[in-house]
Short mmCIF file of C-alpha atoms and ligand atoms in Angstrom, two decimals:
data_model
loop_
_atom_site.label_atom_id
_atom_site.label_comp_id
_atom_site.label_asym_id
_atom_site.label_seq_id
_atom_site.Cartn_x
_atom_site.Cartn_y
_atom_site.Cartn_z
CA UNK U 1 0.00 0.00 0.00
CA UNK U 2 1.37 3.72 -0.69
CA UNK U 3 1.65 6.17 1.65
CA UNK U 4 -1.04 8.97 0.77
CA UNK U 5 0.46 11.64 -1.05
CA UNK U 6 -0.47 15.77 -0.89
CA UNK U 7 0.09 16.93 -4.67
CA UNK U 8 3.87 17.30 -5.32
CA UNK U 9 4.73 20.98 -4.47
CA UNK U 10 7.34 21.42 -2.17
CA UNK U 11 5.64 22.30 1.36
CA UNK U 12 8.87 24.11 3.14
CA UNK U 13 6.98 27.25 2.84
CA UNK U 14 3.62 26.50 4.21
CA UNK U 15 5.54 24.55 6.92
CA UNK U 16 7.55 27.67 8.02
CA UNK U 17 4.85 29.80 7.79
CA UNK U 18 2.61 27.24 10.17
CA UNK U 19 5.75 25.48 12.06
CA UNK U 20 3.35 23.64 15.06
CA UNK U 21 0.17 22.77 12.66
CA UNK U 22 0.83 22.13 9.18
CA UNK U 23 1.81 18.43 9.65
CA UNK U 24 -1.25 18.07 11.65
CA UNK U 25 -3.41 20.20 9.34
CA UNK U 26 -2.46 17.49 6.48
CA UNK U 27 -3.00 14.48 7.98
CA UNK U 28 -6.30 15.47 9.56
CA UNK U 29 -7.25 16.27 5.66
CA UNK U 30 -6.14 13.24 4.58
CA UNK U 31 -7.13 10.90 7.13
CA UNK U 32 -3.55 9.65 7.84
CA UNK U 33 -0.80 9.92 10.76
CA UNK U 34 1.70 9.47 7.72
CA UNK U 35 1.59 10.85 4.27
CA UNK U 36 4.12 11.97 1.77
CA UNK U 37 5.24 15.34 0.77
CA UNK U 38 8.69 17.31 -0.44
CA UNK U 39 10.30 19.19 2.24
CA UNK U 40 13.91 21.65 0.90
CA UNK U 41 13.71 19.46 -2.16
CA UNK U 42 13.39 16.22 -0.87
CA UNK U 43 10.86 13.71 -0.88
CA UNK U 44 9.64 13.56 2.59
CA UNK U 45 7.17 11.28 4.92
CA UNK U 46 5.43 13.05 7.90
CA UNK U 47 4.50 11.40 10.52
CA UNK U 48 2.80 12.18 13.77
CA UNK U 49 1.26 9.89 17.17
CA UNK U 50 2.18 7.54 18.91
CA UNK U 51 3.06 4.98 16.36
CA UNK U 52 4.64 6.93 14.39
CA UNK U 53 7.31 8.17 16.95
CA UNK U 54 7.65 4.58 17.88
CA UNK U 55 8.38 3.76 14.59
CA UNK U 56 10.60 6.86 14.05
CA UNK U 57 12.41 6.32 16.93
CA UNK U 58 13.77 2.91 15.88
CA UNK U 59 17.49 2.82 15.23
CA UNK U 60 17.51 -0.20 13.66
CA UNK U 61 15.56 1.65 10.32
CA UNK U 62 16.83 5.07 10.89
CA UNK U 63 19.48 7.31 11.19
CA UNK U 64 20.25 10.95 12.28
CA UNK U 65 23.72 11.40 10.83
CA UNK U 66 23.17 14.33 8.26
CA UNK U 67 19.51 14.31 8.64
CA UNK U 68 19.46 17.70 10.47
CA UNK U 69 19.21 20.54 7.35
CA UNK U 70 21.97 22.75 6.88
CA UNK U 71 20.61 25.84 8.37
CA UNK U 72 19.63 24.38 11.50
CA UNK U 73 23.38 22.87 12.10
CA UNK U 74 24.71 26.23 11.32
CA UNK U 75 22.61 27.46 14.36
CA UNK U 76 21.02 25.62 16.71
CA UNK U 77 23.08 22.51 17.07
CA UNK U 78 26.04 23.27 15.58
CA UNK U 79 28.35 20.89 13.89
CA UNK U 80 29.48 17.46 15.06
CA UNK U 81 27.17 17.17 18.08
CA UNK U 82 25.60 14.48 19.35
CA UNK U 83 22.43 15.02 17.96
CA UNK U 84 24.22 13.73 14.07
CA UNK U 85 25.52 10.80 15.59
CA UNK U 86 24.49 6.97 15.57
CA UNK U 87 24.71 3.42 16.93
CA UNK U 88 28.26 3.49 19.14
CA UNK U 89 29.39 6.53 18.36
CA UNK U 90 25.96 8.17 19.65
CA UNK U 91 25.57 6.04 23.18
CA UNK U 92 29.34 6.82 24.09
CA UNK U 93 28.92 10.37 23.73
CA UNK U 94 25.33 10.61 25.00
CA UNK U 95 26.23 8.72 28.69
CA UNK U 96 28.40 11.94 29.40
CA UNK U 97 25.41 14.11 29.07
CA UNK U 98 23.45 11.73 31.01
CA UNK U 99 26.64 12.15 33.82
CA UNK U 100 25.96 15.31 33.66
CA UNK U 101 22.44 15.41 34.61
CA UNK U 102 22.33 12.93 37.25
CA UNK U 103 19.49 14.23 39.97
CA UNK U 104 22.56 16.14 43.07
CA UNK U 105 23.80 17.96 40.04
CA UNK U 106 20.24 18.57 38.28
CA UNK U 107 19.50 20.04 42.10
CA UNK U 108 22.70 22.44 42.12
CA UNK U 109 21.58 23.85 39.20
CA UNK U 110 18.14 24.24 40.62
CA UNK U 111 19.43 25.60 43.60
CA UNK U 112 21.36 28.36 41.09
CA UNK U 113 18.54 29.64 39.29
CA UNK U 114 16.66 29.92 42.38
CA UNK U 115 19.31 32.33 43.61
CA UNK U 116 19.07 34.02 40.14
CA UNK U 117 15.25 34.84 40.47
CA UNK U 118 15.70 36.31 44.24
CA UNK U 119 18.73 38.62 43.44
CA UNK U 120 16.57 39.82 39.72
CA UNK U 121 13.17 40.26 41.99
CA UNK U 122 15.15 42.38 44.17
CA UNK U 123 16.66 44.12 41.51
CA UNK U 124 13.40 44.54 39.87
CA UNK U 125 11.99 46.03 43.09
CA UNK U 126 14.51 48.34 43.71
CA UNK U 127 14.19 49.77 39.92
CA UNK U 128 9.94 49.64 40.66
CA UNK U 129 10.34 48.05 37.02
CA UNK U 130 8.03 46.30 35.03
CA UNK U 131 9.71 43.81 33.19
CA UNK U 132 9.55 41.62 30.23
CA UNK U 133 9.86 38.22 31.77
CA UNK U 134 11.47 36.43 28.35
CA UNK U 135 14.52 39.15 28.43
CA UNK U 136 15.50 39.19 31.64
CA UNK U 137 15.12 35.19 32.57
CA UNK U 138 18.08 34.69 29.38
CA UNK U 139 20.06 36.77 31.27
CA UNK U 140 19.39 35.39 34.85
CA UNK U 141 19.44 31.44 32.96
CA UNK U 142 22.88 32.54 31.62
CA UNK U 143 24.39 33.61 34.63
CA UNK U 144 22.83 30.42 36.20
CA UNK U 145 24.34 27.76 34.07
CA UNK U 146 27.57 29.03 33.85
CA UNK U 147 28.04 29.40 37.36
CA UNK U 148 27.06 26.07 37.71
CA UNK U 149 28.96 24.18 34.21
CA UNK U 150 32.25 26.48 35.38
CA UNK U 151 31.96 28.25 32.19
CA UNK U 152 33.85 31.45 32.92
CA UNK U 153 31.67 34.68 32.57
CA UNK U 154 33.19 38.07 33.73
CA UNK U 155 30.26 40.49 34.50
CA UNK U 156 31.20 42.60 31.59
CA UNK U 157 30.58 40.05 28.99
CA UNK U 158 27.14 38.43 30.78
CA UNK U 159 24.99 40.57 28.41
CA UNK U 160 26.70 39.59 24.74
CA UNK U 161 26.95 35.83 25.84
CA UNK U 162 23.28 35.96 27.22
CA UNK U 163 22.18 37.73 24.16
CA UNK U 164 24.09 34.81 21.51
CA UNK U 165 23.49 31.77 23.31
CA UNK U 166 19.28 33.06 23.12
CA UNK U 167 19.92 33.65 19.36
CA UNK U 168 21.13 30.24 18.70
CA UNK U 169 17.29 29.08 19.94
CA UNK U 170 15.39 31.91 19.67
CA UNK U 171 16.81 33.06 15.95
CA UNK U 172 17.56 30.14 14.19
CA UNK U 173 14.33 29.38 12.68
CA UNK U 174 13.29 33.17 11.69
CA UNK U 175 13.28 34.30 8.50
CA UNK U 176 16.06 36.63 7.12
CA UNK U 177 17.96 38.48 8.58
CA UNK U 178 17.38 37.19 11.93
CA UNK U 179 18.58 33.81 10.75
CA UNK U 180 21.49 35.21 10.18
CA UNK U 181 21.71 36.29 13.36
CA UNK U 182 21.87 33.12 15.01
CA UNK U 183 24.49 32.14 12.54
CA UNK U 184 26.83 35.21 13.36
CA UNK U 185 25.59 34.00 17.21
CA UNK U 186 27.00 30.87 16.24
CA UNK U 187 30.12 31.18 15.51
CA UNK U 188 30.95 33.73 18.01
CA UNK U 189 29.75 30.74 20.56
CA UNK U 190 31.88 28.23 19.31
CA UNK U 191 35.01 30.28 19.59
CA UNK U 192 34.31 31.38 22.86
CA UNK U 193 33.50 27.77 23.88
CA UNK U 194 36.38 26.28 22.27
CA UNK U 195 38.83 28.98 24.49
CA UNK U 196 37.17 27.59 27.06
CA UNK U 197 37.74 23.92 26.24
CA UNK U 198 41.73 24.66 25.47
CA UNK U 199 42.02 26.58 28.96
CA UNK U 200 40.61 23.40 30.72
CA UNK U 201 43.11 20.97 28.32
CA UNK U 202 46.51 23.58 29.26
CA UNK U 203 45.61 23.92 33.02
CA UNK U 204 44.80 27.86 32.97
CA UNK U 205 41.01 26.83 34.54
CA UNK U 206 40.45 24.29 36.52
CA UNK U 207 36.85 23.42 37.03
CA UNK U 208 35.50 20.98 39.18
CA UNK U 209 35.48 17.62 38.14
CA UNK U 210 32.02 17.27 38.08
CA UNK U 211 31.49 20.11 35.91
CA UNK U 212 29.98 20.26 32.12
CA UNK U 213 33.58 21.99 31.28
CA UNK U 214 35.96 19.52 32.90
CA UNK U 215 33.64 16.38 31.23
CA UNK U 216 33.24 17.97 28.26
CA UNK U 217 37.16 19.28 27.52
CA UNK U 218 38.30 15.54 28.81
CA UNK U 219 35.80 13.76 26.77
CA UNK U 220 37.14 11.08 23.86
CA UNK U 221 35.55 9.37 21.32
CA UNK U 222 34.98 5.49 21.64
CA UNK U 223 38.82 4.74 20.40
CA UNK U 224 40.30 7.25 23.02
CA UNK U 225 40.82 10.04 20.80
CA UNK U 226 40.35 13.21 22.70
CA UNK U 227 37.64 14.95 21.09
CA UNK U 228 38.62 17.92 18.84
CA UNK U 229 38.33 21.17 20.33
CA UNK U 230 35.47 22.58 18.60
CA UNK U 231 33.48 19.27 18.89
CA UNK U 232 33.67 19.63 22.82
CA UNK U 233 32.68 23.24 22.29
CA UNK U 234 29.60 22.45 20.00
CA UNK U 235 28.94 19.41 23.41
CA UNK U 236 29.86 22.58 26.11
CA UNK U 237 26.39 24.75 24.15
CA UNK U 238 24.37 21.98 24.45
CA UNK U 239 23.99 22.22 27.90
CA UNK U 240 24.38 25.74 27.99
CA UNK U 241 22.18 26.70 25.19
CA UNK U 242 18.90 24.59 25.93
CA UNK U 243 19.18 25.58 30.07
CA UNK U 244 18.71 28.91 28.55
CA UNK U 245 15.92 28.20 26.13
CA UNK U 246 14.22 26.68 29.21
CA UNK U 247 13.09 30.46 29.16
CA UNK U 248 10.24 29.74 27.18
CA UNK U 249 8.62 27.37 29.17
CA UNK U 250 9.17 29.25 32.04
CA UNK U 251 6.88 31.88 30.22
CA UNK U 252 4.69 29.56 29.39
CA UNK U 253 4.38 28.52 33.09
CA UNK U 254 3.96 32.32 34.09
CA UNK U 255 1.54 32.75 31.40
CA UNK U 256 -0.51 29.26 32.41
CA UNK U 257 -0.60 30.50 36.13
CA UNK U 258 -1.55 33.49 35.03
CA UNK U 259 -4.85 32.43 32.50
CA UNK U 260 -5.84 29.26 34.27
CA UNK U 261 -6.26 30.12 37.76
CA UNK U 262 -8.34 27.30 38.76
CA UNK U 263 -5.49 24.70 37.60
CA UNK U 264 -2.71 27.10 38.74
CA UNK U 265 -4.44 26.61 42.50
CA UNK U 266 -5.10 23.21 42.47
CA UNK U 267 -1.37 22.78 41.48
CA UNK U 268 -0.76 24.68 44.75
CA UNK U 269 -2.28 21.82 46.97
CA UNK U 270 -0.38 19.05 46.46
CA UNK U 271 3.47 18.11 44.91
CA UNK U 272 2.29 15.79 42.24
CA UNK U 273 -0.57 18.17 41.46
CA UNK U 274 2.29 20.38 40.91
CA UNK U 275 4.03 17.96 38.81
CA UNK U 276 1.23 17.59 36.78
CA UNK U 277 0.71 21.40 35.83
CA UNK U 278 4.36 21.37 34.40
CA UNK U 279 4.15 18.18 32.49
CA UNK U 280 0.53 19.89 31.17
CA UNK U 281 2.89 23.13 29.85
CA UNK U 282 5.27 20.79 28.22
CA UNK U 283 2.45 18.92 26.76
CA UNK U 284 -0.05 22.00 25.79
CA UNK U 285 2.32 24.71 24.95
CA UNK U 286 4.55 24.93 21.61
CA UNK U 287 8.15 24.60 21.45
CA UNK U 288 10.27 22.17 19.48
CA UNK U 289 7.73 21.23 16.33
CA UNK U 290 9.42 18.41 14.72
CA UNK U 291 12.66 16.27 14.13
CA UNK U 292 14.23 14.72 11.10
CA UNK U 293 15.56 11.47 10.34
CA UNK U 294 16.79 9.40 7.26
CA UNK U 295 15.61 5.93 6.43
CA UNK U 296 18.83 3.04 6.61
CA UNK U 297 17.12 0.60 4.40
CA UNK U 298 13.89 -0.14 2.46
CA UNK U 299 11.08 -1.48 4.46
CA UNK U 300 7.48 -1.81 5.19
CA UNK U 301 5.71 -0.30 8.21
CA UNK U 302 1.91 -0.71 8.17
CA UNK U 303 1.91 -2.19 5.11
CA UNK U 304 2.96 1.47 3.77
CA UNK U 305 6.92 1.33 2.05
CA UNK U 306 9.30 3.49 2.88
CA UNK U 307 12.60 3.63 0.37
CA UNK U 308 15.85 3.78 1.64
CA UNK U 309 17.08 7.37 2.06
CA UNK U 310 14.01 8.63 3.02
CA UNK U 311 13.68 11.81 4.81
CA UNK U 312 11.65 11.72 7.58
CA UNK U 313 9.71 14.45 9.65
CA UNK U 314 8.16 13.30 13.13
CA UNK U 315 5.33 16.04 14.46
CA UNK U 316 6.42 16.52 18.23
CA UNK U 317 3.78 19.04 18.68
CA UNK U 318 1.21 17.25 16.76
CA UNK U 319 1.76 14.15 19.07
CA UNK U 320 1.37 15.61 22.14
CA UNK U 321 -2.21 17.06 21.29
CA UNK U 322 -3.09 13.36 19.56
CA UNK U 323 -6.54 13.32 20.48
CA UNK U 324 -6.00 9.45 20.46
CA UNK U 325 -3.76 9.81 23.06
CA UNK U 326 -5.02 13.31 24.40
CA UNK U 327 -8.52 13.68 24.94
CA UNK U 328 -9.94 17.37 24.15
CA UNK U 329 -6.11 17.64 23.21
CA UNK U 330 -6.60 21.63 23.29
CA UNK U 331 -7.54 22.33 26.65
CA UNK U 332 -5.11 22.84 29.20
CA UNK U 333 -5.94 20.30 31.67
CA UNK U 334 -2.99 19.50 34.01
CA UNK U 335 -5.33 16.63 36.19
CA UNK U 336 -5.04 14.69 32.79
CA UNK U 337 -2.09 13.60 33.97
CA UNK U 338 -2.78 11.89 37.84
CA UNK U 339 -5.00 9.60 35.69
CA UNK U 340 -2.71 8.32 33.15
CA UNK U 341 1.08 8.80 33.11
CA UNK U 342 2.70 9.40 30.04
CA UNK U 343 4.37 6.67 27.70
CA UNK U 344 7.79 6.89 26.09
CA UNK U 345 6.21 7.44 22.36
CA UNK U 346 2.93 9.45 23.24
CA UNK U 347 4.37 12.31 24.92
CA UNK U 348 7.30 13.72 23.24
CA UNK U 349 7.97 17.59 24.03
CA UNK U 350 11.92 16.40 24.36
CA UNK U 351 11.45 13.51 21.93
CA UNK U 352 10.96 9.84 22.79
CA UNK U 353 12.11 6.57 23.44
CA UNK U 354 15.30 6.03 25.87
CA UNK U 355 17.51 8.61 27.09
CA UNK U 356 21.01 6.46 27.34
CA UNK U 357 19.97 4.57 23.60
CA UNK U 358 18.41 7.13 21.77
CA UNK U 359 18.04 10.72 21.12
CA UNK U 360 15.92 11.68 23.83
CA UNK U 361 16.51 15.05 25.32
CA UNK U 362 19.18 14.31 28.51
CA UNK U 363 18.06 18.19 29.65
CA UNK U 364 14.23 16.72 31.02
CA UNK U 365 15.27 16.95 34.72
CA UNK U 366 16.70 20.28 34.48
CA UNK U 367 13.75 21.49 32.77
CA UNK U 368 11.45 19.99 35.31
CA UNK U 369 13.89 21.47 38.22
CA UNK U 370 13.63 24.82 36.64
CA UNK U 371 10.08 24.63 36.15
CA UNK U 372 9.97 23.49 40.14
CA UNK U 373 11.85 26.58 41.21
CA UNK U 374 10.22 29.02 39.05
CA UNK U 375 6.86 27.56 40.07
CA UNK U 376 7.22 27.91 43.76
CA UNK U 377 8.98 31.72 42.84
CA UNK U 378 5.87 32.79 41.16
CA UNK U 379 3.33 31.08 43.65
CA UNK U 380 5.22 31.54 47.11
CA UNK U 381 7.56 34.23 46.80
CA UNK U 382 7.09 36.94 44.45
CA UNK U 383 4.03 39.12 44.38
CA UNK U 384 3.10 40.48 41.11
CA UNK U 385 0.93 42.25 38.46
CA UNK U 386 0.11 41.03 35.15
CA UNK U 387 -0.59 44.76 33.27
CA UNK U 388 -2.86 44.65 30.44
CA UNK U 389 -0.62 43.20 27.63
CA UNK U 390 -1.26 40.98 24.08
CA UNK U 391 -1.16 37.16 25.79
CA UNK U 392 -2.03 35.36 22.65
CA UNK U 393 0.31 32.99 21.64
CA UNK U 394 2.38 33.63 18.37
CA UNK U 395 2.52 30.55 16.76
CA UNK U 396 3.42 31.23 13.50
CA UNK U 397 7.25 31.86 15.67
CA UNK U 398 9.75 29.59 16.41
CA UNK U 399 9.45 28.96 19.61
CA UNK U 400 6.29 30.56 20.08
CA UNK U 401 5.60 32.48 22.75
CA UNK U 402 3.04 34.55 24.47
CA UNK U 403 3.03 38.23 21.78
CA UNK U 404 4.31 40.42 24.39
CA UNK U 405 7.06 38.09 25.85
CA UNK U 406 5.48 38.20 29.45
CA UNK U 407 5.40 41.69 31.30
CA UNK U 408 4.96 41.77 34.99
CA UNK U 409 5.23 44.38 37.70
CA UNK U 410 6.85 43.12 40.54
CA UNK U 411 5.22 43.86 43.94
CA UNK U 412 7.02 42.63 46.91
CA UNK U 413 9.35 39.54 47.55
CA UNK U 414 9.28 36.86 50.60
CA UNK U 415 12.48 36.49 52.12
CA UNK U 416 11.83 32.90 52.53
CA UNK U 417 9.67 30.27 50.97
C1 LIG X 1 14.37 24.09 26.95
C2 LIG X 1 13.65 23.03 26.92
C3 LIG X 1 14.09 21.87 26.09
C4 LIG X 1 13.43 21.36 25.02
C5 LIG X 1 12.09 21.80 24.44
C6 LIG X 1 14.25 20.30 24.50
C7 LIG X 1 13.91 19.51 23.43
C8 LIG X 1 14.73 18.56 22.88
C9 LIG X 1 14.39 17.75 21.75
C10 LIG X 1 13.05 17.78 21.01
C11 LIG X 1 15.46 16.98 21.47
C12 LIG X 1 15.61 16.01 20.30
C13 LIG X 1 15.31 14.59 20.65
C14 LIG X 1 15.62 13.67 19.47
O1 LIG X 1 16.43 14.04 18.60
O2 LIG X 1 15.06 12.59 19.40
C15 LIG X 1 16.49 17.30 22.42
C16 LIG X 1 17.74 16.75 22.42
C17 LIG X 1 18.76 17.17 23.23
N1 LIG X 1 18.66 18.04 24.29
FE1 LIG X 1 17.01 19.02 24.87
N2 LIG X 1 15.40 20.20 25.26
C18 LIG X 1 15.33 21.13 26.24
C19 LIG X 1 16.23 21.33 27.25
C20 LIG X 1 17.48 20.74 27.32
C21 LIG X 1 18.43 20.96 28.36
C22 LIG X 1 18.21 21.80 29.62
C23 LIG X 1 19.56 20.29 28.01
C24 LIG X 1 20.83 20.25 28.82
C25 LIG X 1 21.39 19.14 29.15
C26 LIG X 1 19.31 19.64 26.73
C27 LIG X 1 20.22 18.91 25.99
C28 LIG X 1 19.90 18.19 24.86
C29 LIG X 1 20.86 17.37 24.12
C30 LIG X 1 22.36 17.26 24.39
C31 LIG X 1 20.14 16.73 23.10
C32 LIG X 1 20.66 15.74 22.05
C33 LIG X 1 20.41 14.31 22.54
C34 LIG X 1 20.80 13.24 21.56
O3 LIG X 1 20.89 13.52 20.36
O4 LIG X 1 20.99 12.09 22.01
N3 LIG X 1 18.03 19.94 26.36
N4 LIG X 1 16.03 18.26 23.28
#
């Protein structure tokens, strides 16, 4: 049987335009979790739900190396990360990011960015500012991880790295000339990364050894090769990059406290209620639409063939609001959760599947931590306004986010939760 087919125009433009919905759009019209299309030239197969990510996530039938277009290594991930790499190769690298984010360490970081949001309030209080939550928690995220990876970041430079390690995220899927951006962005955090890496390797910093920067600089590839320089420096921004992109959801979580107050107070009540309203943002809210990957062989899923070569799209967003999976996928219903938890292929806002084996995100604790501390901030700690301001989301960005990025007027601070 084929794989239904929308008619053969390429569909990168309509996808850009619609980054979260298109996929889903389509396969509603077609009746089909998989159909083909082109995508950048290429013949492409969308898929979305839970059987598709199950599918997409076997290693066996697919691979990542190369998958990832151009423009998106060029900014986001940079080149010769982990995210390109397969079978050994991948699972050697990937266990030092798992080292890295085992739950004392995931904690310390916590602990960080908790600091981080006292010292800003205060700030904020002092200045009687209203601020625009999305700029100021890159800064305070920046600081954070640093601190905590023993990245070294003089005071005078906190701004410019803050500002090019949110373009990597926050530019790399715009249109021109912001895209551009995030590849200037790019290459200025690589080469300050890779100093960082050759200070560690010729003794003039000496971090901790259970730092990102002294794994990261010592780390060697599965023969014992120390890993070149600006590999370990591409590694070093994928911690430090996505800890500060956890900025959007914490948006997103000021934003859902701030237009469902009934959930926001039941999440008050109880820790797993609490747990439930974050793993409700991660599941409701846009971030990361899709992945790529590249058939290995020819085969047969379904009965529907898929060549050898194949590029692949899996719908992350379109997934998590499966109303097979999902019911009434678009309300924000955090008690969904306490009913049913959620499986390794049916709820992938950091991808699916294994963390040590596969590609899923390593970073879910910290985001969870993060989401913890900034939770208990915004419920126990910091009074606040919301002033009248454009709330909608923007999804037609990547990420999407709330129009106005999230102004509040700070009111008062607890010393003490
Ligand atoms: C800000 C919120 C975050 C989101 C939405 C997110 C999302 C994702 C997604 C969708 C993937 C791809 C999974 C795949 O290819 O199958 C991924 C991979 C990855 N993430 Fe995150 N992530 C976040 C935070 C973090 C954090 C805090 C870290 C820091 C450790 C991190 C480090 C990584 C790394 C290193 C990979 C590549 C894993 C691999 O290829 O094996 N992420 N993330």
């Amino acid at each position: 049987m084929s794989i239904p087919r929308i008619p053969p125009r390429d569909v990168t433009l309509p996808l850009l335009a619609d980054p979260y919905r298109f996929v889903s759009k389509e396969s509603a019209r077609l009746g089909s979790d998989a159909f083909e299309t082109r995508l950048l030239c290429r013949g492409t197969t969308c898929l979305k739900g839970e059987k598709g990510a199950a599918l997409f996530y076997d290693a066996e039938r697919f691979r990542r190396e190369g998958a990832m277009p151009s423009p998106i290594r060029k900014t986001l991930l940079g080149e010769g990360g982990v995210q390109g790499l397969d079978g050994e190769a991948h699972r050697h690298r990937k266990a030092i990011f798992m080292g890295l984010t085992q739950a004392d360490r995931v904690r310390a970081l916590g602990a960080r960015v908790e600091a981080e949001w006292i010292e800003a309030a205060e700030r904020w209080l002092r200045a009687g500012a209203t601020i625009r939550l999305y700029d100021e928690l890159a800064t305070m995220l920046t600081r954070a991880v640093c601190a905590w990876s023993e990245t070294p970041l003089p005071e005078a430079d906190v701004q410019l790295r803050a500002g090019h390690l949110r373009a990597l995220f926050d530019a790399a899927g715009a249109r021109n000339p912001r895209h551009f951006w995030s590849r200037h962005a790019r290459r200025r955090v690589d080469h300050w990364l890779k100093g960082v890496i050759e200070d560690v390797r010729e003794g003039r910093h000496r971090p901790a050894e259970n730092t990102a920067t002294f794994a990261l600089a010592h780390a060697r590839d599965p023969g014992g090769t120390p890993l070149a320089a600006e590999v370990a420096a591409v590694e070093l921004a994928n911690i430090l990059r996505p800890t500060v992109a956890t900025a959007v959801y914490v948006v997103f979580l000021a934003h859902a406290l701030h237009t469902q107050p009934e959930a926001a107070r039941a999440a008050t009540q109880s820790l797993a209620a609490r747990d439930a309203f974050i793993e409700e943002i991660r599941r409701f809210y846009p971030f990361f639409p899709s992945l790529v990957a590249t058939t290995r062989r020819d085969f047969v899923w379904e009965g529907l063939s898929f060549p050898e070569g194949r590029q692949v799209i899996l719908d992350l967003y379109g997934t998590n609001h499966d109303a097979n999976a999902w019911p009434d996928p678009e309300i924000f219903r955090p008690a969904r959760f306490a009913n049913r938890p959620p499986g390794a292929f049916d709820f992938v806002p950091q991808g699916g599947g294994d963390h040590l084996t596969g590609h899923r995100c390593p970073g879910e604790g910290i985001v969870h931590e993060i989401l913890m501390r900034s939770f208990d901030v915004l419920t126990t700690r910091l009074r606040y306004e919301v002033p009248k301001q454009d709330l909608r989301l923007n999804l037609r960005r990547l990420p999407a986010l709330p129009r106005s990025g999230f102004f509040l007027r700070p009111l008062d601070l607890a010393r003490s939760g």
